[in-house]
Amino acid sequence: MTVTTGRTDSTDAGRRNGRARPAPLSSGEVAPAPKLRRRPILVVASVAAVCLGALLGVWAWTSTSNTHEVVAVRATITRGETIDQADLMTVQVGVDPALRTVAGSSLPDLVGRRAAMDMPAGSLVTAESVTRSVIPPAGQSVVGVALPASLMPGEPLQAGDNVRIVGTPGAQGEATDGPPVEVTATVVGLHPGAEQDKTVVSVLVPKDEAGELAARAATGRVALVLDSRER
């Protein structure tokens, strides 16, 4: 006699349901990894990102390797003025090797020196821009002359200007006999508003003329004349 069990073979049941089921794995078998769909757009985008990163890296390296830190002028310095640290700054620029710029690390060495020429704000400092000359040099003296605007030229004075300090008539306006007394000098500094709406002009004169000029300047009866700036 044949006995029919109540269990139905899973394969046969699957076939009856219209679906084929995979045969169960035997002990020790490993299921194969599912197949992944390749997306060409993502591959292309990844390659493009890598190439762009490499290009940016090369550009950054090239930019930094071709620039140098040099000293530049933060605030305008006129010829003959003493250079202060606040007047200078360091910048990163690409410069022509023929231009004798000053390395940024040398900025502290420039403090206390004199400007050998006018140095406008934003310009680069070169070796020729500064000097170690001491003011006043041997045989010269610096005299401060306080002058109101009416006794100075309308043209703004600059350090290095050649001027003459000229004696003016007395308090009553009387004219003196002979030509006015003149002292030739060179401007080394300006101090506006240092004395009751007057500008103190520091001038460099020969040592043997400094005493007379200081005495005349103390009377307030002097005027300043600006001579030619042609060199």
mmCIF file with all atom_site columns, C-alpha atoms in Angstrom:
data_model
loop_
_atom_site.group_PDB
_atom_site.id
_atom_site.type_symbol
_atom_site.label_atom_id
_atom_site.label_alt_id
_atom_site.label_comp_id
_atom_site.label_asym_id
_atom_site.label_entity_id
_atom_site.label_seq_id
_atom_site.pdbx_PDB_ins_code
_atom_site.Cartn_x
_atom_site.Cartn_y
_atom_site.Cartn_z
_atom_site.occupancy
_atom_site.B_iso_or_equiv
_atom_site.pdbx_formal_charge
_atom_site.auth_seq_id
_atom_site.auth_comp_id
_atom_site.auth_asym_id
_atom_site.auth_atom_id
_atom_site.pdbx_PDB_model_num
ATOM 1   C CA . MET A 1 1   ? 0.000  0.000   0.000   1.00 0.00 ? 1   MET A CA 1
ATOM 2   C CA . THR A 1 2   ? 1.251  3.410   -0.912  1.00 0.00 ? 2   THR A CA 1
ATOM 3   C CA . VAL A 1 3   ? 1.231  6.145   1.714   1.00 0.00 ? 3   VAL A CA 1
ATOM 4   C CA . THR A 1 4   ? 1.099  9.778   0.545   1.00 0.00 ? 4   THR A CA 1
ATOM 5   C CA . THR A 1 5   ? 2.543  12.326  2.962   1.00 0.00 ? 5   THR A CA 1
ATOM 6   C CA . GLY A 1 6   ? 1.031  15.754  3.534   1.00 0.00 ? 6   GLY A CA 1
ATOM 7   C CA . ARG A 1 7   ? 4.216  17.643  2.532   1.00 0.00 ? 7   ARG A CA 1
ATOM 8   C CA . THR A 1 8   ? 4.565  18.921  -0.966  1.00 0.00 ? 8   THR A CA 1
ATOM 9   C CA . ASP A 1 9   ? 7.935  19.182  -2.590  1.00 0.00 ? 9   ASP A CA 1
ATOM 10  C CA . SER A 1 10  ? 8.968  22.875  -2.714  1.00 0.00 ? 10  SER A CA 1
ATOM 11  C CA . THR A 1 11  ? 10.112 22.570  -6.294  1.00 0.00 ? 11  THR A CA 1
ATOM 12  C CA . ASP A 1 12  ? 6.880  21.107  -7.439  1.00 0.00 ? 12  ASP A CA 1
ATOM 13  C CA . ALA A 1 13  ? 4.933  23.716  -5.503  1.00 0.00 ? 13  ALA A CA 1
ATOM 14  C CA . GLY A 1 14  ? 6.892  26.444  -7.102  1.00 0.00 ? 14  GLY A CA 1
ATOM 15  C CA . ARG A 1 15  ? 6.224  25.091  -10.518 1.00 0.00 ? 15  ARG A CA 1
ATOM 16  C CA . ARG A 1 16  ? 2.532  24.862  -9.813  1.00 0.00 ? 16  ARG A CA 1
ATOM 17  C CA . ASN A 1 17  ? 2.559  28.504  -8.706  1.00 0.00 ? 17  ASN A CA 1
ATOM 18  C CA . GLY A 1 18  ? 4.181  29.537  -11.951 1.00 0.00 ? 18  GLY A CA 1
ATOM 19  C CA . ARG A 1 19  ? 7.536  30.517  -10.320 1.00 0.00 ? 19  ARG A CA 1
ATOM 20  C CA . ALA A 1 20  ? 10.730 28.589  -10.319 1.00 0.00 ? 20  ALA A CA 1
ATOM 21  C CA . ARG A 1 21  ? 12.490 28.680  -7.004  1.00 0.00 ? 21  ARG A CA 1
ATOM 22  C CA . PRO A 1 22  ? 16.195 28.053  -6.685  1.00 0.00 ? 22  PRO A CA 1
ATOM 23  C CA . ALA A 1 23  ? 17.131 24.761  -5.289  1.00 0.00 ? 23  ALA A CA 1
ATOM 24  C CA . PRO A 1 24  ? 18.152 24.928  -1.643  1.00 0.00 ? 24  PRO A CA 1
ATOM 25  C CA . LEU A 1 25  ? 21.901 25.123  -1.056  1.00 0.00 ? 25  LEU A CA 1
ATOM 26  C CA . SER A 1 26  ? 23.540 22.073  0.239   1.00 0.00 ? 26  SER A CA 1
ATOM 27  C CA . SER A 1 27  ? 25.640 22.319  3.361   1.00 0.00 ? 27  SER A CA 1
ATOM 28  C CA . GLY A 1 28  ? 28.976 24.114  2.737   1.00 0.00 ? 28  GLY A CA 1
ATOM 29  C CA . GLU A 1 29  ? 27.951 25.965  -0.422  1.00 0.00 ? 29  GLU A CA 1
ATOM 30  C CA . VAL A 1 30  ? 28.296 29.801  -0.565  1.00 0.00 ? 30  VAL A CA 1
ATOM 31  C CA . ALA A 1 31  ? 25.719 31.927  -2.305  1.00 0.00 ? 31  ALA A CA 1
ATOM 32  C CA . PRO A 1 32  ? 27.217 33.867  -5.256  1.00 0.00 ? 32  PRO A CA 1
ATOM 33  C CA . ALA A 1 33  ? 27.566 37.666  -4.862  1.00 0.00 ? 33  ALA A CA 1
ATOM 34  C CA . PRO A 1 34  ? 24.806 39.639  -6.522  1.00 0.00 ? 34  PRO A CA 1
ATOM 35  C CA . LYS A 1 35  ? 25.791 41.257  -9.798  1.00 0.00 ? 35  LYS A CA 1
ATOM 36  C CA . LEU A 1 36  ? 26.125 45.082  -9.644  1.00 0.00 ? 36  LEU A CA 1
ATOM 37  C CA . ARG A 1 37  ? 24.975 47.306  -12.443 1.00 0.00 ? 37  ARG A CA 1
ATOM 38  C CA . ARG A 1 38  ? 27.743 49.525  -13.795 1.00 0.00 ? 38  ARG A CA 1
ATOM 39  C CA . ARG A 1 39  ? 26.836 53.163  -14.344 1.00 0.00 ? 39  ARG A CA 1
ATOM 40  C CA . PRO A 1 40  ? 29.176 54.777  -16.966 1.00 0.00 ? 40  PRO A CA 1
ATOM 41  C CA . ILE A 1 41  ? 28.142 58.313  -15.965 1.00 0.00 ? 41  ILE A CA 1
ATOM 42  C CA . LEU A 1 42  ? 29.401 57.831  -12.402 1.00 0.00 ? 42  LEU A CA 1
ATOM 43  C CA . VAL A 1 43  ? 32.689 56.394  -13.666 1.00 0.00 ? 43  VAL A CA 1
ATOM 44  C CA . VAL A 1 44  ? 33.240 59.372  -15.974 1.00 0.00 ? 44  VAL A CA 1
ATOM 45  C CA . ALA A 1 45  ? 32.341 61.832  -13.206 1.00 0.00 ? 45  ALA A CA 1
ATOM 46  C CA . SER A 1 46  ? 34.819 60.176  -10.811 1.00 0.00 ? 46  SER A CA 1
ATOM 47  C CA . VAL A 1 47  ? 37.628 60.332  -13.355 1.00 0.00 ? 47  VAL A CA 1
ATOM 48  C CA . ALA A 1 48  ? 36.849 63.992  -14.090 1.00 0.00 ? 48  ALA A CA 1
ATOM 49  C CA . ALA A 1 49  ? 36.911 64.846  -10.364 1.00 0.00 ? 49  ALA A CA 1
ATOM 50  C CA . VAL A 1 50  ? 40.308 63.193  -9.933  1.00 0.00 ? 50  VAL A CA 1
ATOM 51  C CA . CYS A 1 51  ? 41.741 65.058  -12.948 1.00 0.00 ? 51  CYS A CA 1
ATOM 52  C CA . LEU A 1 52  ? 40.346 68.387  -11.719 1.00 0.00 ? 52  LEU A CA 1
ATOM 53  C CA . GLY A 1 53  ? 41.864 67.866  -8.282  1.00 0.00 ? 53  GLY A CA 1
ATOM 54  C CA . ALA A 1 54  ? 45.232 67.125  -9.835  1.00 0.00 ? 54  ALA A CA 1
ATOM 55  C CA . LEU A 1 55  ? 45.077 70.267  -11.982 1.00 0.00 ? 55  LEU A CA 1
ATOM 56  C CA . LEU A 1 56  ? 44.160 72.416  -8.971  1.00 0.00 ? 56  LEU A CA 1
ATOM 57  C CA . GLY A 1 57  ? 47.063 70.960  -7.029  1.00 0.00 ? 57  GLY A CA 1
ATOM 58  C CA . VAL A 1 58  ? 49.513 71.736  -9.832  1.00 0.00 ? 58  VAL A CA 1
ATOM 59  C CA . TRP A 1 59  ? 48.140 75.290  -10.143 1.00 0.00 ? 59  TRP A CA 1
ATOM 60  C CA . ALA A 1 60  ? 48.439 75.924  -6.391  1.00 0.00 ? 60  ALA A CA 1
ATOM 61  C CA . TRP A 1 61  ? 52.000 74.591  -6.300  1.00 0.00 ? 61  TRP A CA 1
ATOM 62  C CA . THR A 1 62  ? 53.004 76.671  -9.316  1.00 0.00 ? 62  THR A CA 1
ATOM 63  C CA . SER A 1 63  ? 51.450 79.829  -7.860  1.00 0.00 ? 63  SER A CA 1
ATOM 64  C CA . THR A 1 64  ? 53.229 79.512  -4.530  1.00 0.00 ? 64  THR A CA 1
ATOM 65  C CA . SER A 1 65  ? 56.561 78.489  -6.044  1.00 0.00 ? 65  SER A CA 1
ATOM 66  C CA . ASN A 1 66  ? 56.683 81.513  -8.376  1.00 0.00 ? 66  ASN A CA 1
ATOM 67  C CA . THR A 1 67  ? 55.934 84.155  -5.711  1.00 0.00 ? 67  THR A CA 1
ATOM 68  C CA . HIS A 1 68  ? 58.185 85.658  -3.082  1.00 0.00 ? 68  HIS A CA 1
ATOM 69  C CA . GLU A 1 69  ? 57.556 87.540  0.151   1.00 0.00 ? 69  GLU A CA 1
ATOM 70  C CA . VAL A 1 70  ? 58.975 91.047  -0.205  1.00 0.00 ? 70  VAL A CA 1
ATOM 71  C CA . VAL A 1 71  ? 58.725 94.354  1.643   1.00 0.00 ? 71  VAL A CA 1
ATOM 72  C CA . ALA A 1 72  ? 56.229 96.963  0.400   1.00 0.00 ? 72  ALA A CA 1
ATOM 73  C CA . VAL A 1 73  ? 55.280 100.452 1.555   1.00 0.00 ? 73  VAL A CA 1
ATOM 74  C CA . ARG A 1 74  ? 52.106 100.648 3.647   1.00 0.00 ? 74  ARG A CA 1
ATOM 75  C CA . ALA A 1 75  ? 52.100 104.444 4.148   1.00 0.00 ? 75  ALA A CA 1
ATOM 76  C CA . THR A 1 76  ? 53.822 106.997 1.886   1.00 0.00 ? 76  THR A CA 1
ATOM 77  C CA . ILE A 1 77  ? 57.356 107.868 2.961   1.00 0.00 ? 77  ILE A CA 1
ATOM 78  C CA . THR A 1 78  ? 58.959 111.020 1.640   1.00 0.00 ? 78  THR A CA 1
ATOM 79  C CA . ARG A 1 79  ? 62.624 111.321 0.851   1.00 0.00 ? 79  ARG A CA 1
ATOM 80  C CA . GLY A 1 80  ? 64.777 111.858 3.933   1.00 0.00 ? 80  GLY A CA 1
ATOM 81  C CA . GLU A 1 81  ? 62.196 110.604 6.440   1.00 0.00 ? 81  GLU A CA 1
ATOM 82  C CA . THR A 1 82  ? 63.042 107.999 9.036   1.00 0.00 ? 82  THR A CA 1
ATOM 83  C CA . ILE A 1 83  ? 61.359 104.685 8.223   1.00 0.00 ? 83  ILE A CA 1
ATOM 84  C CA . ASP A 1 84  ? 59.058 103.306 10.918  1.00 0.00 ? 84  ASP A CA 1
ATOM 85  C CA . GLN A 1 85  ? 57.852 99.714  11.141  1.00 0.00 ? 85  GLN A CA 1
ATOM 86  C CA . ALA A 1 86  ? 54.239 100.879 10.710  1.00 0.00 ? 86  ALA A CA 1
ATOM 87  C CA . ASP A 1 87  ? 55.218 102.325 7.305   1.00 0.00 ? 87  ASP A CA 1
ATOM 88  C CA . LEU A 1 88  ? 56.069 98.888  5.904   1.00 0.00 ? 88  LEU A CA 1
ATOM 89  C CA . MET A 1 89  ? 54.380 95.541  5.226   1.00 0.00 ? 89  MET A CA 1
ATOM 90  C CA . THR A 1 90  ? 55.168 92.230  3.514   1.00 0.00 ? 90  THR A CA 1
ATOM 91  C CA . VAL A 1 91  ? 53.392 90.996  0.369   1.00 0.00 ? 91  VAL A CA 1
ATOM 92  C CA . GLN A 1 92  ? 53.515 87.892  -1.824  1.00 0.00 ? 92  GLN A CA 1
ATOM 93  C CA . VAL A 1 93  ? 54.299 88.825  -5.429  1.00 0.00 ? 93  VAL A CA 1
ATOM 94  C CA . GLY A 1 94  ? 55.993 87.447  -8.495  1.00 0.00 ? 94  GLY A CA 1
ATOM 95  C CA . VAL A 1 95  ? 58.885 89.776  -9.296  1.00 0.00 ? 95  VAL A CA 1
ATOM 96  C CA . ASP A 1 96  ? 61.470 90.092  -12.021 1.00 0.00 ? 96  ASP A CA 1
ATOM 97  C CA . PRO A 1 97  ? 64.888 88.928  -10.745 1.00 0.00 ? 97  PRO A CA 1
ATOM 98  C CA . ALA A 1 98  ? 66.357 92.110  -12.199 1.00 0.00 ? 98  ALA A CA 1
ATOM 99  C CA . LEU A 1 99  ? 64.417 94.149  -9.618  1.00 0.00 ? 99  LEU A CA 1
ATOM 100 C CA . ARG A 1 100 ? 66.405 94.347  -6.380  1.00 0.00 ? 100 ARG A CA 1
ATOM 101 C CA . THR A 1 101 ? 63.544 93.925  -3.934  1.00 0.00 ? 101 THR A CA 1
ATOM 102 C CA . VAL A 1 102 ? 64.017 93.469  -0.192  1.00 0.00 ? 102 VAL A CA 1
ATOM 103 C CA . ALA A 1 103 ? 63.022 90.086  1.247   1.00 0.00 ? 103 ALA A CA 1
ATOM 104 C CA . GLY A 1 104 ? 60.177 90.102  3.751   1.00 0.00 ? 104 GLY A CA 1
ATOM 105 C CA . SER A 1 105 ? 62.440 88.645  6.443   1.00 0.00 ? 105 SER A CA 1
ATOM 106 C CA . SER A 1 106 ? 64.608 91.798  6.222   1.00 0.00 ? 106 SER A CA 1
ATOM 107 C CA . LEU A 1 107 ? 61.788 94.192  7.170   1.00 0.00 ? 107 LEU A CA 1
ATOM 108 C CA . PRO A 1 108 ? 63.089 94.751  10.749  1.00 0.00 ? 108 PRO A CA 1
ATOM 109 C CA . ASP A 1 109 ? 66.478 95.793  9.319   1.00 0.00 ? 109 ASP A CA 1
ATOM 110 C CA . LEU A 1 110 ? 64.854 98.706  7.454   1.00 0.00 ? 110 LEU A CA 1
ATOM 111 C CA . VAL A 1 111 ? 63.346 100.301 10.569  1.00 0.00 ? 111 VAL A CA 1
ATOM 112 C CA . GLY A 1 112 ? 65.304 103.413 11.555  1.00 0.00 ? 112 GLY A CA 1
ATOM 113 C CA . ARG A 1 113 ? 66.872 103.941 8.145   1.00 0.00 ? 113 ARG A CA 1
ATOM 114 C CA . ARG A 1 114 ? 66.180 106.932 5.896   1.00 0.00 ? 114 ARG A CA 1
ATOM 115 C CA . ALA A 1 115 ? 64.218 107.000 2.669   1.00 0.00 ? 115 ALA A CA 1
ATOM 116 C CA . ALA A 1 116 ? 66.637 107.777 -0.160  1.00 0.00 ? 116 ALA A CA 1
ATOM 117 C CA . MET A 1 117 ? 63.704 108.757 -2.415  1.00 0.00 ? 117 MET A CA 1
ATOM 118 C CA . ASP A 1 118 ? 59.963 109.290 -2.261  1.00 0.00 ? 118 ASP A CA 1
ATOM 119 C CA . MET A 1 119 ? 58.257 105.934 -1.606  1.00 0.00 ? 119 MET A CA 1
ATOM 120 C CA . PRO A 1 120 ? 54.507 106.012 -2.366  1.00 0.00 ? 120 PRO A CA 1
ATOM 121 C CA . ALA A 1 121 ? 52.119 103.662 -0.563  1.00 0.00 ? 121 ALA A CA 1
ATOM 122 C CA . GLY A 1 122 ? 51.775 100.326 -2.336  1.00 0.00 ? 122 GLY A CA 1
ATOM 123 C CA . SER A 1 123 ? 55.202 100.398 -3.977  1.00 0.00 ? 123 SER A CA 1
ATOM 124 C CA . LEU A 1 124 ? 57.877 97.769  -3.437  1.00 0.00 ? 124 LEU A CA 1
ATOM 125 C CA . VAL A 1 125 ? 60.971 98.615  -1.394  1.00 0.00 ? 125 VAL A CA 1
ATOM 126 C CA . THR A 1 126 ? 64.237 98.170  -3.281  1.00 0.00 ? 126 THR A CA 1
ATOM 127 C CA . ALA A 1 127 ? 67.809 98.294  -2.107  1.00 0.00 ? 127 ALA A CA 1
ATOM 128 C CA . GLU A 1 128 ? 68.140 101.764 -3.634  1.00 0.00 ? 128 GLU A CA 1
ATOM 129 C CA . SER A 1 129 ? 65.094 103.082 -1.746  1.00 0.00 ? 129 SER A CA 1
ATOM 130 C CA . VAL A 1 130 ? 66.788 103.250 1.648   1.00 0.00 ? 130 VAL A CA 1
ATOM 131 C CA . THR A 1 131 ? 70.011 104.625 3.032   1.00 0.00 ? 131 THR A CA 1
ATOM 132 C CA . ARG A 1 132 ? 71.987 104.347 6.258   1.00 0.00 ? 132 ARG A CA 1
ATOM 133 C CA . SER A 1 133 ? 73.070 107.987 6.136   1.00 0.00 ? 133 SER A CA 1
ATOM 134 C CA . VAL A 1 134 ? 72.825 109.641 9.532   1.00 0.00 ? 134 VAL A CA 1
ATOM 135 C CA . ILE A 1 135 ? 70.962 112.946 9.832   1.00 0.00 ? 135 ILE A CA 1
ATOM 136 C CA . PRO A 1 136 ? 72.626 115.303 10.464  1.00 0.00 ? 136 PRO A CA 1
ATOM 137 C CA . PRO A 1 137 ? 75.950 114.148 9.042   1.00 0.00 ? 137 PRO A CA 1
ATOM 138 C CA . ALA A 1 138 ? 79.277 115.484 10.265  1.00 0.00 ? 138 ALA A CA 1
ATOM 139 C CA . GLY A 1 139 ? 79.603 119.257 9.806   1.00 0.00 ? 139 GLY A CA 1
ATOM 140 C CA . GLN A 1 140 ? 75.830 119.762 9.461   1.00 0.00 ? 140 GLN A CA 1
ATOM 141 C CA . SER A 1 141 ? 73.071 120.695 11.917  1.00 0.00 ? 141 SER A CA 1
ATOM 142 C CA . VAL A 1 142 ? 69.269 120.457 11.937  1.00 0.00 ? 142 VAL A CA 1
ATOM 143 C CA . VAL A 1 143 ? 67.306 123.592 12.900  1.00 0.00 ? 143 VAL A CA 1
ATOM 144 C CA . GLY A 1 144 ? 63.558 123.712 13.446  1.00 0.00 ? 144 GLY A CA 1
ATOM 145 C CA . VAL A 1 145 ? 61.807 126.745 11.955  1.00 0.00 ? 145 VAL A CA 1
ATOM 146 C CA . ALA A 1 146 ? 58.165 127.334 12.998  1.00 0.00 ? 146 ALA A CA 1
ATOM 147 C CA . LEU A 1 147 ? 56.254 129.056 10.211  1.00 0.00 ? 147 LEU A CA 1
ATOM 148 C CA . PRO A 1 148 ? 52.592 129.956 9.601   1.00 0.00 ? 148 PRO A CA 1
ATOM 149 C CA . ALA A 1 149 ? 51.055 129.094 6.246   1.00 0.00 ? 149 ALA A CA 1
ATOM 150 C CA . SER A 1 150 ? 51.399 132.713 5.086   1.00 0.00 ? 150 SER A CA 1
ATOM 151 C CA . LEU A 1 151 ? 55.201 132.519 5.284   1.00 0.00 ? 151 LEU A CA 1
ATOM 152 C CA . MET A 1 152 ? 55.514 129.201 3.441   1.00 0.00 ? 152 MET A CA 1
ATOM 153 C CA . PRO A 1 153 ? 55.076 128.371 -0.256  1.00 0.00 ? 153 PRO A CA 1
ATOM 154 C CA . GLY A 1 154 ? 51.680 127.099 -1.336  1.00 0.00 ? 154 GLY A CA 1
ATOM 155 C CA . GLU A 1 155 ? 53.349 124.062 -2.867  1.00 0.00 ? 155 GLU A CA 1
ATOM 156 C CA . PRO A 1 156 ? 53.554 121.297 -0.232  1.00 0.00 ? 156 PRO A CA 1
ATOM 157 C CA . LEU A 1 157 ? 57.098 120.806 1.000   1.00 0.00 ? 157 LEU A CA 1
ATOM 158 C CA . GLN A 1 158 ? 58.843 117.443 0.850   1.00 0.00 ? 158 GLN A CA 1
ATOM 159 C CA . ALA A 1 159 ? 61.876 116.033 2.556   1.00 0.00 ? 159 ALA A CA 1
ATOM 160 C CA . GLY A 1 160 ? 64.891 116.741 0.362   1.00 0.00 ? 160 GLY A CA 1
ATOM 161 C CA . ASP A 1 161 ? 63.619 120.077 -0.989  1.00 0.00 ? 161 ASP A CA 1
ATOM 162 C CA . ASN A 1 162 ? 66.200 122.823 -1.389  1.00 0.00 ? 162 ASN A CA 1
ATOM 163 C CA . VAL A 1 163 ? 64.950 125.972 0.379   1.00 0.00 ? 163 VAL A CA 1
ATOM 164 C CA . ARG A 1 164 ? 66.117 129.354 1.625   1.00 0.00 ? 164 ARG A CA 1
ATOM 165 C CA . ILE A 1 165 ? 65.225 130.833 4.995   1.00 0.00 ? 165 ILE A CA 1
ATOM 166 C CA . VAL A 1 166 ? 64.891 134.582 4.391   1.00 0.00 ? 166 VAL A CA 1
ATOM 167 C CA . GLY A 1 167 ? 64.775 137.322 7.035   1.00 0.00 ? 167 GLY A CA 1
ATOM 168 C CA . THR A 1 168 ? 61.608 139.472 6.878   1.00 0.00 ? 168 THR A CA 1
ATOM 169 C CA . PRO A 1 169 ? 61.010 143.124 7.947   1.00 0.00 ? 169 PRO A CA 1
ATOM 170 C CA . GLY A 1 170 ? 60.534 143.991 11.612  1.00 0.00 ? 170 GLY A CA 1
ATOM 171 C CA . ALA A 1 171 ? 57.285 144.164 13.556  1.00 0.00 ? 171 ALA A CA 1
ATOM 172 C CA . GLN A 1 172 ? 56.448 147.623 12.169  1.00 0.00 ? 172 GLN A CA 1
ATOM 173 C CA . GLY A 1 173 ? 57.264 146.513 8.621   1.00 0.00 ? 173 GLY A CA 1
ATOM 174 C CA . GLU A 1 174 ? 60.317 148.717 8.311   1.00 0.00 ? 174 GLU A CA 1
ATOM 175 C CA . ALA A 1 175 ? 62.721 147.748 5.547   1.00 0.00 ? 175 ALA A CA 1
ATOM 176 C CA . THR A 1 176 ? 66.331 147.126 6.478   1.00 0.00 ? 176 THR A CA 1
ATOM 177 C CA . ASP A 1 177 ? 69.303 148.402 4.565   1.00 0.00 ? 177 ASP A CA 1
ATOM 178 C CA . GLY A 1 178 ? 70.958 145.951 2.214   1.00 0.00 ? 178 GLY A CA 1
ATOM 179 C CA . PRO A 1 179 ? 69.704 142.640 0.872   1.00 0.00 ? 179 PRO A CA 1
ATOM 180 C CA . PRO A 1 180 ? 67.757 140.344 3.209   1.00 0.00 ? 180 PRO A CA 1
ATOM 181 C CA . VAL A 1 181 ? 69.686 137.731 5.104   1.00 0.00 ? 181 VAL A CA 1
ATOM 182 C CA . GLU A 1 182 ? 69.291 134.276 3.533   1.00 0.00 ? 182 GLU A CA 1
ATOM 183 C CA . VAL A 1 183 ? 70.329 130.849 4.725   1.00 0.00 ? 183 VAL A CA 1
ATOM 184 C CA . THR A 1 184 ? 70.368 127.958 2.242   1.00 0.00 ? 184 THR A CA 1
ATOM 185 C CA . ALA A 1 185 ? 69.008 124.729 3.701   1.00 0.00 ? 185 ALA A CA 1
ATOM 186 C CA . THR A 1 186 ? 67.547 121.317 2.884   1.00 0.00 ? 186 THR A CA 1
ATOM 187 C CA . VAL A 1 187 ? 64.234 120.120 4.283   1.00 0.00 ? 187 VAL A CA 1
ATOM 188 C CA . VAL A 1 188 ? 64.559 116.895 6.314   1.00 0.00 ? 188 VAL A CA 1
ATOM 189 C CA . GLY A 1 189 ? 61.161 116.785 8.013   1.00 0.00 ? 189 GLY A CA 1
ATOM 190 C CA . LEU A 1 190 ? 57.792 118.463 8.522   1.00 0.00 ? 190 LEU A CA 1
ATOM 191 C CA . HIS A 1 191 ? 55.729 118.629 11.715  1.00 0.00 ? 191 HIS A CA 1
ATOM 192 C CA . PRO A 1 192 ? 52.358 120.309 11.010  1.00 0.00 ? 192 PRO A CA 1
ATOM 193 C CA . GLY A 1 193 ? 50.477 121.816 13.929  1.00 0.00 ? 193 GLY A CA 1
ATOM 194 C CA . ALA A 1 194 ? 53.373 121.344 16.319  1.00 0.00 ? 194 ALA A CA 1
ATOM 195 C CA . GLU A 1 195 ? 53.198 124.973 17.488  1.00 0.00 ? 195 GLU A CA 1
ATOM 196 C CA . GLN A 1 196 ? 49.926 126.991 17.458  1.00 0.00 ? 196 GLN A CA 1
ATOM 197 C CA . ASP A 1 197 ? 48.768 126.521 13.863  1.00 0.00 ? 197 ASP A CA 1
ATOM 198 C CA . LYS A 1 198 ? 52.324 126.630 12.623  1.00 0.00 ? 198 LYS A CA 1
ATOM 199 C CA . THR A 1 199 ? 54.376 124.009 10.826  1.00 0.00 ? 199 THR A CA 1
ATOM 200 C CA . VAL A 1 200 ? 57.809 123.259 12.190  1.00 0.00 ? 200 VAL A CA 1
ATOM 201 C CA . VAL A 1 201 ? 60.109 122.686 9.255   1.00 0.00 ? 201 VAL A CA 1
ATOM 202 C CA . SER A 1 202 ? 63.291 120.820 10.146  1.00 0.00 ? 202 SER A CA 1
ATOM 203 C CA . VAL A 1 203 ? 66.081 121.987 7.864   1.00 0.00 ? 203 VAL A CA 1
ATOM 204 C CA . LEU A 1 204 ? 69.659 120.850 7.402   1.00 0.00 ? 204 LEU A CA 1
ATOM 205 C CA . VAL A 1 205 ? 72.238 123.650 7.346   1.00 0.00 ? 205 VAL A CA 1
ATOM 206 C CA . PRO A 1 206 ? 76.009 123.965 7.708   1.00 0.00 ? 206 PRO A CA 1
ATOM 207 C CA . LYS A 1 207 ? 77.028 123.798 11.356  1.00 0.00 ? 207 LYS A CA 1
ATOM 208 C CA . ASP A 1 208 ? 78.491 127.323 11.407  1.00 0.00 ? 208 ASP A CA 1
ATOM 209 C CA . GLU A 1 209 ? 75.195 128.826 10.169  1.00 0.00 ? 209 GLU A CA 1
ATOM 210 C CA . ALA A 1 210 ? 72.908 126.913 12.538  1.00 0.00 ? 210 ALA A CA 1
ATOM 211 C CA . GLY A 1 211 ? 73.246 129.375 15.438  1.00 0.00 ? 211 GLY A CA 1
ATOM 212 C CA . GLU A 1 212 ? 72.312 132.442 13.419  1.00 0.00 ? 212 GLU A CA 1
ATOM 213 C CA . LEU A 1 213 ? 69.366 130.684 11.766  1.00 0.00 ? 213 LEU A CA 1
ATOM 214 C CA . ALA A 1 214 ? 68.035 129.460 15.117  1.00 0.00 ? 214 ALA A CA 1
ATOM 215 C CA . ALA A 1 215 ? 68.242 132.999 16.549  1.00 0.00 ? 215 ALA A CA 1
ATOM 216 C CA . ARG A 1 216 ? 66.377 134.508 13.596  1.00 0.00 ? 216 ARG A CA 1
ATOM 217 C CA . ALA A 1 217 ? 63.765 131.750 13.615  1.00 0.00 ? 217 ALA A CA 1
ATOM 218 C CA . ALA A 1 218 ? 63.081 132.464 17.300  1.00 0.00 ? 218 ALA A CA 1
ATOM 219 C CA . THR A 1 219 ? 62.017 136.023 16.447  1.00 0.00 ? 219 THR A CA 1
ATOM 220 C CA . GLY A 1 220 ? 59.379 134.768 14.037  1.00 0.00 ? 220 GLY A CA 1
ATOM 221 C CA . ARG A 1 221 ? 60.600 137.162 11.355  1.00 0.00 ? 221 ARG A CA 1
ATOM 222 C CA . VAL A 1 222 ? 61.620 134.671 8.700   1.00 0.00 ? 222 VAL A CA 1
ATOM 223 C CA . ALA A 1 223 ? 59.980 133.187 5.625   1.00 0.00 ? 223 ALA A CA 1
ATOM 224 C CA . LEU A 1 224 ? 60.731 130.061 3.633   1.00 0.00 ? 224 LEU A CA 1
ATOM 225 C CA . VAL A 1 225 ? 61.406 130.061 -0.114  1.00 0.00 ? 225 VAL A CA 1
ATOM 226 C CA . LEU A 1 226 ? 61.260 126.856 -2.158  1.00 0.00 ? 226 LEU A CA 1
ATOM 227 C CA . ASP A 1 227 ? 63.948 126.580 -4.853  1.00 0.00 ? 227 ASP A CA 1
ATOM 228 C CA . SER A 1 228 ? 63.987 124.408 -7.971  1.00 0.00 ? 228 SER A CA 1
ATOM 229 C CA . ARG A 1 229 ? 63.413 120.685 -7.588  1.00 0.00 ? 229 ARG A CA 1
ATOM 230 C CA . GLU A 1 230 ? 65.238 119.849 -10.789 1.00 0.00 ? 230 GLU A CA 1
ATOM 231 C CA . ARG A 1 231 ? 68.154 117.510 -10.283 1.00 0.00 ? 231 ARG A CA 1
#
